[in-house]
Amino acid sequence: MTITIHLAACAAVGLSAPILSLASSRPVPGDVALVIAPPWIAREAIVAAAGGHPVGPSSMPLGLLAQSDSPDFADNLRSAGAWFVADGRPVALLCGVST
């Protein structure tokens, strides 16, 4: 029983590391941002209201890659309805998006 709990704890820590590193990174103005928004709001509308434009694939269920030169882009996205905004460069690299 103890070994099962220990293995589960190790797995949880190992799996949470990439998520925590992504969550702690703010987007750089002018670079790609990862925008996570509720499914009942059009992500493109949130990005447009924040003064940006979508880049890359548009088929992500809750997310969108977006870009703007505004230094307040991340804050504007949150004000427009985004749940979460992070540095989108790692996701853009995985998706083959070049900006």
Rosetta silent file (secondary structure, phi, psi, omega in degrees, C-alpha in Angstrom):
SEQUENCE: MTITIHLAACAAVGLSAPILSLASSRPVPGDVALVIAPPWIAREAIVAAAGGHPVGPSSMPLGLLAQSDSPDFADNLRSAGAWFVADGRPVALLCGVST
SCORE:     score description
SCORE:     0.000 S_00000001
   1 L     0.000  -44.693 -178.802    0.000    0.000    0.000 S_00000001
   2 H   -63.776  -39.780 -179.712    2.777    2.427    0.938 S_00000001
   3 H   -67.130  -33.989  177.596    4.652    1.781   -2.285 S_00000001
   4 H   -64.954  -42.907  178.181    1.481    2.452   -4.298 S_00000001
   5 H   -65.037  -41.185  179.715    1.016    5.818   -2.608 S_00000001
   6 H   -63.497  -45.336  178.992    4.675    6.647   -3.149 S_00000001
   7 H   -64.020  -39.554  177.940    4.491    5.756   -6.853 S_00000001
   8 H   -64.432  -40.448  178.514    1.296    7.768   -7.279 S_00000001
   9 H   -65.384  -42.127  178.187    2.904   10.796   -5.627 S_00000001
  10 H   -63.506  -41.314  178.630    5.987   10.526   -7.855 S_00000001
  11 H   -64.548  -41.039  179.701    3.807   10.251  -10.952 S_00000001
  12 H   -63.555  -42.347  178.826    1.756   13.286   -9.910 S_00000001
  13 H   -65.886  -43.773 -179.266    4.887   15.383   -9.380 S_00000001
  14 H   -64.482  -37.288 -179.919    6.400   14.220  -12.664 S_00000001
  15 H   -79.395  -25.240 -177.893    3.268   14.961  -14.651 S_00000001
  16 H   -82.701  -18.934 -177.543    2.619   18.324  -13.025 S_00000001
  17 H   -58.512  -49.153  178.934    6.069   19.776  -13.774 S_00000001
  18 H   -63.660  -35.955  179.990    5.382   20.622  -17.455 S_00000001
  19 H   -67.255  -42.895  179.572    1.988   22.083  -16.590 S_00000001
  20 H   -66.326  -37.720  178.969    3.430   24.245  -13.820 S_00000001
  21 H   -67.459  -36.968  176.645    6.245   25.522  -16.030 S_00000001
  22 H   -67.951  -41.328 -177.090    3.744   26.486  -18.731 S_00000001
  23 H   -68.404  -26.354 -176.160    1.416   28.108  -16.216 S_00000001
  24 L   -88.713   -2.451 -176.459    4.160   30.228  -14.693 S_00000001
  25 L  -101.749  121.295  176.453    5.304   31.792  -17.959 S_00000001
  26 L   -84.150  146.669  177.952    3.760   35.068  -19.095 S_00000001
  27 L   -67.609  144.986  177.274    3.656   35.782  -22.822 S_00000001
  28 L   -85.571  130.347  178.420    6.265   38.174  -24.173 S_00000001
  29 L   -53.909  131.494 -178.973    4.733   41.204  -25.958 S_00000001
  30 L    92.114  -14.318  178.630    4.980   40.632  -29.701 S_00000001
  31 L  -101.001  178.841 -176.973    5.387   36.871  -29.278 S_00000001
  32 E   -76.721  137.201  175.728    2.824   34.083  -29.398 S_00000001
  33 E  -115.578  142.579  172.613    0.420   33.679  -26.470 S_00000001
  34 E   -93.644  120.670 -177.035   -1.550   30.571  -25.588 S_00000001
  35 E  -112.138  120.419  175.790   -5.131   31.605  -24.832 S_00000001
  36 E  -108.829  126.360 -174.885   -7.440   29.193  -22.995 S_00000001
  37 L  -137.715  160.081  178.318  -11.083   30.274  -22.965 S_00000001
  38 L   -63.583  149.099 -176.379  -14.484   28.802  -22.147 S_00000001
  39 L   -68.706  -17.139 -177.887  -16.071   26.826  -24.995 S_00000001
  40 L   -88.093   -0.224  176.022  -19.199   29.015  -25.063 S_00000001
  41 L  -117.338  134.232  178.202  -17.217   32.134  -26.063 S_00000001
  42 L   -66.887  119.564 -178.468  -15.567   32.424  -29.484 S_00000001
  43 H   -61.456  -35.549  179.154  -11.826   32.504  -28.840 S_00000001
  44 H   -62.887  -35.856  178.773  -11.270   34.606  -31.946 S_00000001
  45 H   -68.214  -37.627  177.020  -13.619   37.261  -30.534 S_00000001
  46 H   -62.956  -45.871 -179.345  -11.663   37.354  -27.261 S_00000001
  47 H   -63.672  -43.806  179.104   -8.402   37.807  -29.152 S_00000001
  48 H   -63.335  -41.764  179.542   -9.877   40.535  -31.378 S_00000001
  49 H   -64.948  -27.207  179.982  -11.324   42.370  -28.353 S_00000001
  50 L   -87.255   -2.889  177.662   -7.873   42.270  -26.741 S_00000001
  51 L    89.048   25.210 -179.806   -6.239   43.813  -29.820 S_00000001
  52 L  -123.399 -172.465  177.381   -4.580   40.707  -31.227 S_00000001
  53 E  -140.789  146.247  179.026   -4.928   38.212  -34.037 S_00000001
  54 E   -69.954  148.498  173.123   -4.987   34.388  -34.111 S_00000001
  55 E  -135.109  152.974  174.301   -1.986   32.471  -35.439 S_00000001
  56 L    78.473 -160.183 -175.206   -1.509   28.794  -36.120 S_00000001
  57 L   -67.012  144.114  179.705   -4.022   25.971  -35.917 S_00000001
  58 L  -110.053   16.125 -175.978   -7.595   26.869  -35.081 S_00000001
  59 L  -104.039   14.128  177.334   -8.752   23.372  -34.147 S_00000001
  60 L   -76.220  133.680 -172.913   -7.706   23.304  -30.489 S_00000001
  61 L   -58.735  -47.868 -177.190  -10.807   22.624  -28.332 S_00000001
  62 L  -118.375   -3.953 -172.791  -10.345   25.294  -25.656 S_00000001
  63 E  -121.633  166.917  179.068   -7.211   27.074  -26.778 S_00000001
  64 E  -155.189  142.351  172.535   -5.890   29.365  -29.435 S_00000001
  65 E   -93.279  132.447 -176.342   -2.495   30.769  -30.287 S_00000001
  66 E  -140.144  164.725 -177.489   -2.593   34.537  -30.684 S_00000001
  67 E  -145.311  145.491  175.166   -0.231   37.450  -31.125 S_00000001
  68 L  -159.487  151.098  176.229   -0.194   41.184  -30.436 S_00000001
  69 L   -86.740   -6.127 -177.633    2.442   43.871  -29.996 S_00000001
  70 L   -69.260  130.825  176.748    0.547   45.392  -27.070 S_00000001
  71 L   -67.451  -18.116  179.880    2.381   45.117  -23.737 S_00000001
  72 L   -99.159   15.330 -173.871   -1.042   44.720  -22.050 S_00000001
  73 H   -57.300  -46.320 -178.810   -2.172   41.878  -24.327 S_00000001
  74 H   -61.569  -44.892  178.777   -2.281   39.209  -21.580 S_00000001
  75 H   -65.483  -39.932  178.593   -4.281   41.452  -19.244 S_00000001
  76 H   -64.535  -36.717  177.500   -6.599   42.481  -22.092 S_00000001
  77 H   -63.834  -44.061  178.808   -7.216   38.812  -22.946 S_00000001
  78 H   -63.524  -40.757  178.644   -8.191   38.049  -19.353 S_00000001
  79 H   -65.035  -30.549 -178.878  -10.481   41.090  -19.291 S_00000001
  80 H   -82.328   -7.018  175.524  -12.096   39.909  -22.535 S_00000001
  81 L   124.603    0.174  178.893  -12.925   36.500  -21.036 S_00000001
  82 L   -69.041  140.461  176.741   -9.864   34.248  -21.302 S_00000001
  83 L   -77.989  -37.339 -169.467   -9.454   31.792  -18.436 S_00000001
  84 E  -151.113  136.530  177.640   -5.698   31.408  -18.813 S_00000001
  85 E  -133.483  129.721 -179.359   -2.955   33.130  -20.804 S_00000001
  86 E  -142.763  171.386  174.971    0.615   31.827  -21.055 S_00000001
  87 E   -60.750  121.833 -176.360    3.687   31.983  -23.244 S_00000001
  88 L   -93.989    0.404 -177.185    2.630   30.191  -26.417 S_00000001
  89 H   -59.738  -43.071  178.509    6.091   29.643  -27.890 S_00000001
  90 H   -63.303  -40.067  179.376    6.444   26.020  -26.662 S_00000001
  91 H   -69.351  -40.249  178.167    2.994   25.084  -28.006 S_00000001
  92 H   -61.174  -39.486  178.165    3.651   26.945  -31.273 S_00000001
  93 H   -63.250  -44.000  178.395    6.873   24.985  -31.681 S_00000001
  94 H   -64.618  -33.900 -178.229    5.021   21.693  -31.140 S_00000001
  95 H   -87.520   -3.195  179.914    2.308   22.721  -33.627 S_00000001
  96 L    74.371   26.481 -179.454    4.807   23.858  -36.251 S_00000001
  97 L   -89.175  127.543  173.453    3.660   27.482  -36.120 S_00000001
  98 L  -114.118  136.414 -178.028    6.161   30.098  -37.240 S_00000001
  99 L  -114.347    0.000    0.000    5.461   33.760  -36.566 S_00000001
